[in-house]
CSV table of C-alpha atoms in Angstrom, one decimal:
chain,number,residue,atom,x,y,z
A,1,UNK,CA,-101.7,-42.6,77.8
A,2,UNK,CA,-98.3,-42.6,76.1
A,3,UNK,CA,-95.3,-41.7,78.2
A,4,UNK,CA,-93.0,-38.9,76.9
A,5,UNK,CA,-89.4,-39.1,77.2
A,6,UNK,CA,-87.3,-36.1,77.4
A,7,UNK,CA,-84.4,-35.8,75.0
A,8,UNK,CA,-81.2,-36.0,77.0
A,9,UNK,CA,-78.3,-34.4,75.2
A,10,UNK,CA,-75.3,-36.6,74.9
A,11,UNK,CA,-71.8,-35.0,75.4
A,12,UNK,CA,-69.5,-35.4,72.5
A,13,UNK,CA,-66.1,-36.9,73.4
A,14,UNK,CA,-63.6,-34.4,73.9
A,15,UNK,CA,-60.4,-34.4,71.7
A,16,UNK,CA,-57.0,-33.4,72.8
A,17,UNK,CA,-53.6,-33.5,71.1
A,18,UNK,CA,-52.6,-36.4,73.3
A,19,UNK,CA,-55.5,-38.5,72.3
A,20,UNK,CA,-55.0,-37.6,68.6
A,21,UNK,CA,-51.3,-38.6,68.8
A,22,UNK,CA,-52.2,-41.8,70.6
A,23,UNK,CA,-54.7,-42.8,67.7
A,24,UNK,CA,-52.3,-41.9,65.0
A,25,UNK,CA,-49.1,-43.6,66.5
A,26,UNK,CA,-48.3,-44.9,62.9
A,27,UNK,CA,-47.7,-41.4,61.8
A,28,UNK,CA,-44.0,-40.5,62.0
A,29,UNK,CA,-44.9,-36.9,63.0
A,30,UNK,CA,-46.8,-38.3,66.0
A,31,UNK,CA,-43.9,-40.2,67.3
A,32,UNK,CA,-41.8,-37.1,66.8
A,33,UNK,CA,-44.1,-34.8,68.7
A,34,UNK,CA,-44.6,-37.3,71.6
A,35,UNK,CA,-40.9,-37.7,72.0
A,36,UNK,CA,-40.6,-33.8,72.2
A,37,UNK,CA,-43.4,-33.6,74.7
A,38,UNK,CA,-41.6,-36.2,76.9
A,39,UNK,CA,-38.3,-34.0,77.2
A,40,UNK,CA,-38.1,-32.8,80.8
A,41,UNK,CA,-38.3,-29.0,81.7
A,42,UNK,CA,-34.5,-28.2,82.3
A,43,UNK,CA,-33.3,-30.2,79.3
A,44,UNK,CA,-36.1,-28.7,77.1
A,45,UNK,CA,-35.2,-25.0,78.1
A,46,UNK,CA,-31.6,-25.8,77.4
A,47,UNK,CA,-31.9,-27.3,73.9
A,48,UNK,CA,-34.6,-24.5,73.3
A,49,UNK,CA,-32.2,-21.7,74.1
A,50,UNK,CA,-29.5,-23.4,72.1
A,51,UNK,CA,-31.7,-23.7,69.2
A,52,UNK,CA,-32.7,-20.0,69.2
A,53,UNK,CA,-29.1,-18.8,69.5
A,54,UNK,CA,-28.2,-21.0,66.6
A,55,UNK,CA,-31.1,-19.7,64.6
A,56,UNK,CA,-30.1,-16.0,65.4
A,57,UNK,CA,-26.4,-16.8,64.4
A,58,UNK,CA,-27.7,-18.2,61.1
A,59,UNK,CA,-29.9,-15.2,60.3
A,60,UNK,CA,-27.7,-12.4,61.5
A,61,UNK,CA,-24.2,-13.5,61.4
A,62,UNK,CA,-23.7,-15.9,58.6
A,63,UNK,CA,-24.0,-19.1,60.8
A,64,UNK,CA,-21.2,-17.9,63.1
A,65,UNK,CA,-22.0,-17.5,66.9
A,66,UNK,CA,-23.1,-13.9,67.8
A,67,UNK,CA,-20.4,-12.0,69.3
A,68,UNK,CA,-22.6,-10.9,72.2
A,69,UNK,CA,-22.8,-14.6,73.1
A,70,UNK,CA,-19.1,-15.7,72.9
A,71,UNK,CA,-16.6,-15.7,75.8
A,72,UNK,CA,-14.3,-12.7,76.2
A,73,UNK,CA,-12.2,-12.7,79.3
A,74,UNK,CA,-11.7,-8.8,78.9
A,75,UNK,CA,-15.5,-8.2,78.6
A,76,UNK,CA,-16.2,-10.5,81.4
A,77,UNK,CA,-13.9,-8.3,83.6
A,78,UNK,CA,-15.8,-5.3,82.6
A,79,UNK,CA,-19.0,-7.0,84.1
A,80,UNK,CA,-20.4,-8.8,81.1
A,81,UNK,CA,-20.9,-12.0,83.3
A,82,UNK,CA,-23.4,-13.6,81.0
A,83,UNK,CA,-20.4,-14.6,78.6
A,84,UNK,CA,-19.4,-17.1,81.3
A,85,UNK,CA,-22.9,-19.0,80.6
A,86,UNK,CA,-23.7,-18.3,76.9
A,87,UNK,CA,-21.0,-20.4,75.5
A,88,UNK,CA,-22.7,-23.5,76.8
A,89,UNK,CA,-25.5,-22.8,74.3
A,90,UNK,CA,-23.1,-23.3,71.2
A,91,UNK,CA,-23.7,-26.7,69.7
A,92,UNK,CA,-22.0,-25.6,66.6
A,93,UNK,CA,-23.2,-24.1,63.3
A,94,UNK,CA,-26.8,-24.8,62.4
A,95,UNK,CA,-26.1,-27.9,60.3
A,96,UNK,CA,-25.4,-31.5,60.8
A,97,UNK,CA,-23.0,-31.1,63.7
A,98,UNK,CA,-25.5,-29.2,65.6
A,99,UNK,CA,-28.3,-31.6,64.9
A,100,UNK,CA,-26.3,-34.5,66.1
A,101,UNK,CA,-25.0,-32.7,69.3
A,102,UNK,CA,-28.7,-31.6,70.0
A,103,UNK,CA,-30.1,-35.2,69.6
A,104,UNK,CA,-27.2,-36.5,72.1
A,105,UNK,CA,-27.9,-33.9,74.5
A,106,UNK,CA,-31.7,-34.5,74.5
A,107,UNK,CA,-31.1,-38.3,74.9
A,108,UNK,CA,-28.5,-38.4,77.8
A,109,UNK,CA,-29.5,-35.2,79.5
A,110,UNK,CA,-33.2,-36.1,79.5
A,111,UNK,CA,-32.3,-39.4,81.0
A,112,UNK,CA,-30.4,-38.0,83.8
A,113,UNK,CA,-33.0,-35.4,84.5
A,114,UNK,CA,-35.8,-38.0,84.5
A,115,UNK,CA,-33.9,-40.2,86.9
A,116,UNK,CA,-34.0,-37.2,89.4
A,117,UNK,CA,-37.7,-36.8,89.0
A,118,UNK,CA,-38.2,-37.4,92.8
A,119,UNK,CA,-35.4,-34.7,93.6
A,120,UNK,CA,-35.3,-32.5,90.6
A,121,UNK,CA,-33.5,-29.7,92.6
A,122,UNK,CA,-30.6,-32.1,92.8
A,123,UNK,CA,-30.4,-32.3,89.0
A,124,UNK,CA,-30.3,-28.5,88.8
A,125,UNK,CA,-27.5,-28.5,91.4
A,126,UNK,CA,-25.6,-31.1,89.3
A,127,UNK,CA,-25.8,-29.0,86.2
A,128,UNK,CA,-24.8,-25.9,88.1
A,129,UNK,CA,-21.9,-27.6,89.5
A,130,UNK,CA,-20.7,-28.7,86.1
A,131,UNK,CA,-21.4,-25.3,84.5
A,132,UNK,CA,-19.4,-23.4,87.4
A,133,UNK,CA,-16.5,-26.0,87.3
A,134,UNK,CA,-16.0,-25.8,83.5
A,135,UNK,CA,-16.5,-22.0,83.5
A,136,UNK,CA,-13.8,-21.6,86.3
A,137,UNK,CA,-11.5,-23.8,84.3
A,138,UNK,CA,-12.1,-21.8,81.0
A,139,UNK,CA,-11.3,-18.6,82.6
A,140,UNK,CA,-8.1,-20.1,84.3
A,141,UNK,CA,-7.1,-21.2,80.8
A,142,UNK,CA,-7.8,-17.8,79.2
A,143,UNK,CA,-5.8,-16.1,82.0
A,144,UNK,CA,-2.8,-18.5,81.2
A,145,UNK,CA,-3.2,-17.3,77.5
A,146,UNK,CA,-4.5,-20.5,76.1
A,147,UNK,CA,-6.9,-18.5,73.7
A,148,UNK,CA,-10.1,-19.5,75.3
A,149,UNK,CA,-9.9,-23.1,73.9
A,150,UNK,CA,-12.4,-24.6,76.5
A,151,UNK,CA,-15.1,-22.0,76.3
A,152,UNK,CA,-15.1,-22.2,72.5
A,153,UNK,CA,-16.5,-25.7,72.9
A,154,UNK,CA,-17.9,-25.5,76.3
A,155,UNK,CA,-21.2,-27.3,75.3
A,156,UNK,CA,-19.2,-30.3,74.3
A,157,UNK,CA,-17.3,-30.5,77.7
A,158,UNK,CA,-20.6,-30.0,79.7
A,159,UNK,CA,-22.0,-32.9,77.5
A,160,UNK,CA,-18.9,-35.1,78.5
A,161,UNK,CA,-19.8,-34.1,82.1
A,162,UNK,CA,-23.4,-35.3,81.7
A,163,UNK,CA,-22.3,-38.4,79.9
A,164,UNK,CA,-20.0,-39.7,82.5
A,165,UNK,CA,-22.7,-39.0,85.2
A,166,UNK,CA,-25.2,-40.9,83.1
A,167,UNK,CA,-22.8,-44.0,82.7
A,168,UNK,CA,-22.6,-44.2,86.4
A,169,UNK,CA,-26.4,-44.0,86.9
A,170,UNK,CA,-26.8,-46.7,84.3
A,171,UNK,CA,-23.6,-49.0,85.2
A,172,UNK,CA,-24.0,-52.4,84.0
A,173,UNK,CA,-26.4,-51.7,81.2
A,174,UNK,CA,-25.7,-52.2,77.5
A,175,UNK,CA,-26.0,-49.3,74.9
A,176,UNK,CA,-26.7,-50.1,71.2
A,177,UNK,CA,-24.6,-48.0,69.0
A,178,UNK,CA,-26.3,-47.2,65.7
A,179,UNK,CA,-27.3,-51.0,65.5
A,180,UNK,CA,-23.6,-51.8,64.8
A,181,UNK,CA,-22.2,-52.7,68.0
A,182,UNK,CA,-23.0,-52.6,71.8
A,183,UNK,CA,-21.2,-51.1,74.6
A,184,UNK,CA,-21.4,-51.1,78.2
A,185,UNK,CA,-22.7,-47.8,79.6
A,186,UNK,CA,-19.5,-47.2,81.4
A,187,UNK,CA,-17.6,-46.9,78.2
A,188,UNK,CA,-19.9,-44.3,76.4
A,189,UNK,CA,-17.9,-41.2,77.6
A,190,UNK,CA,-14.6,-42.9,76.4
A,191,UNK,CA,-16.3,-43.5,73.0
A,192,UNK,CA,-17.5,-39.9,73.0
A,193,UNK,CA,-13.9,-38.8,73.4
A,194,UNK,CA,-12.5,-41.1,70.9
A,195,UNK,CA,-15.1,-40.0,68.4
A,196,UNK,CA,-14.1,-36.4,68.9
A,197,UNK,CA,-10.4,-37.2,68.5
A,198,UNK,CA,-11.0,-39.2,65.4
A,199,UNK,CA,-13.3,-36.4,63.8
A,200,UNK,CA,-11.3,-33.3,64.9
A,201,UNK,CA,-7.9,-34.8,65.7
A,202,UNK,CA,-8.0,-32.8,69.1
A,203,UNK,CA,-8.0,-33.9,72.6
A,204,UNK,CA,-9.0,-31.3,75.3
A,205,UNK,CA,-7.9,-31.6,79.1
A,206,UNK,CA,-11.3,-29.8,79.7
A,207,UNK,CA,-12.8,-33.2,79.1
A,208,UNK,CA,-10.8,-34.7,81.9
A,209,UNK,CA,-11.8,-32.0,84.2
A,210,UNK,CA,-15.5,-32.7,83.2
A,211,UNK,CA,-15.3,-36.2,83.9
A,212,UNK,CA,-13.5,-35.6,87.3
A,213,UNK,CA,-16.2,-33.2,88.2
A,214,UNK,CA,-19.0,-35.6,87.4
A,215,UNK,CA,-17.1,-38.3,89.4
A,216,UNK,CA,-16.9,-36.0,92.5
A,217,UNK,CA,-20.4,-35.2,92.3
A,218,UNK,CA,-21.6,-38.7,91.9
A,219,UNK,CA,-19.6,-40.2,94.7
A,220,UNK,CA,-19.4,-37.2,97.1
A,221,UNK,CA,-22.3,-34.9,96.6
A,222,UNK,CA,-25.1,-37.1,95.3
A,223,UNK,CA,-26.6,-37.8,98.7
A,224,UNK,CA,-26.2,-34.5,100.2
A,225,UNK,CA,-28.8,-31.8,100.8
A,226,UNK,CA,-29.1,-29.3,97.8
A,227,UNK,CA,-27.4,-26.0,98.4
A,228,UNK,CA,-29.5,-23.4,100.1
A,229,UNK,CA,-30.8,-21.4,97.1
A,230,UNK,CA,-32.2,-24.6,95.6
A,231,UNK,CA,-34.2,-25.7,98.5
A,232,UNK,CA,-36.9,-23.5,97.4
A,233,UNK,CA,-37.4,-26.0,94.5
A,234,UNK,CA,-38.2,-28.8,96.6
A,235,UNK,CA,-42.1,-28.2,96.4
A,236,UNK,CA,-44.5,-26.2,94.5
A,237,UNK,CA,-44.8,-25.5,90.8
A,238,UNK,CA,-41.3,-26.8,89.8
A,239,UNK,CA,-41.7,-30.2,91.5
A,240,UNK,CA,-45.2,-30.6,89.9
A,241,UNK,CA,-43.6,-30.4,86.6
A,242,UNK,CA,-42.1,-33.8,87.2
A,243,UNK,CA,-45.2,-35.7,88.4
A,244,UNK,CA,-45.6,-37.3,84.9
A,245,UNK,CA,-42.3,-39.1,85.3
A,246,UNK,CA,-43.1,-40.4,88.9
A,247,UNK,CA,-43.9,-43.9,87.5
A,248,UNK,CA,-40.2,-44.3,86.3
A,249,UNK,CA,-37.4,-45.3,88.2
A,250,UNK,CA,-35.8,-42.4,90.1
A,251,UNK,CA,-32.6,-42.3,92.3
């Protein structure tokens, strides 16, 4: 008597975007998509909001920052508090300057955020500290009648703040600059300031304030407990967003 064998259905291998990208690493678009996927949450939200504001400016205001997003001391006094925050989204007109700034922000801010993957609430505190410091300086400068110079380029000063902090975290390492020369990590913020001076012939004291603020946070606030509102970020969903970075070195 012949034995009968039941046909057992075989499961087809499931495909996902990650597996597709892994199998097509030679595609340039795969490398770019994987790089975008690796951007951590806070940095991703920041550059996304900046890009949206730049697109709106390009579409609605001839590539100039929307008036509703610009710093205006008199309007701030009337209660339009968001004008203390929105200038930090302005990377410049939607063209090469914006692209270069966005790339630099993603590179350095992502690195700092990932280095805090074990304590992401401290990264949020670090960014809030810099934003509050530069906003306060910008308001003081505006009150003194200096035409809101700091707030018109607030994103650049915040980037200087992040750069100096990054240079402290990576002290002793060497950075390859455009495959032309190398620099110690500690020199990168100074290189950024020199680049701005050579391109725009301007030097902002706000950059000194930014570097001073990053110095204070790194040496005096780094190991402290986060401020009370941020204690709620120590667990739960926010912390789980960083689980994929746990295999990387964190401070």
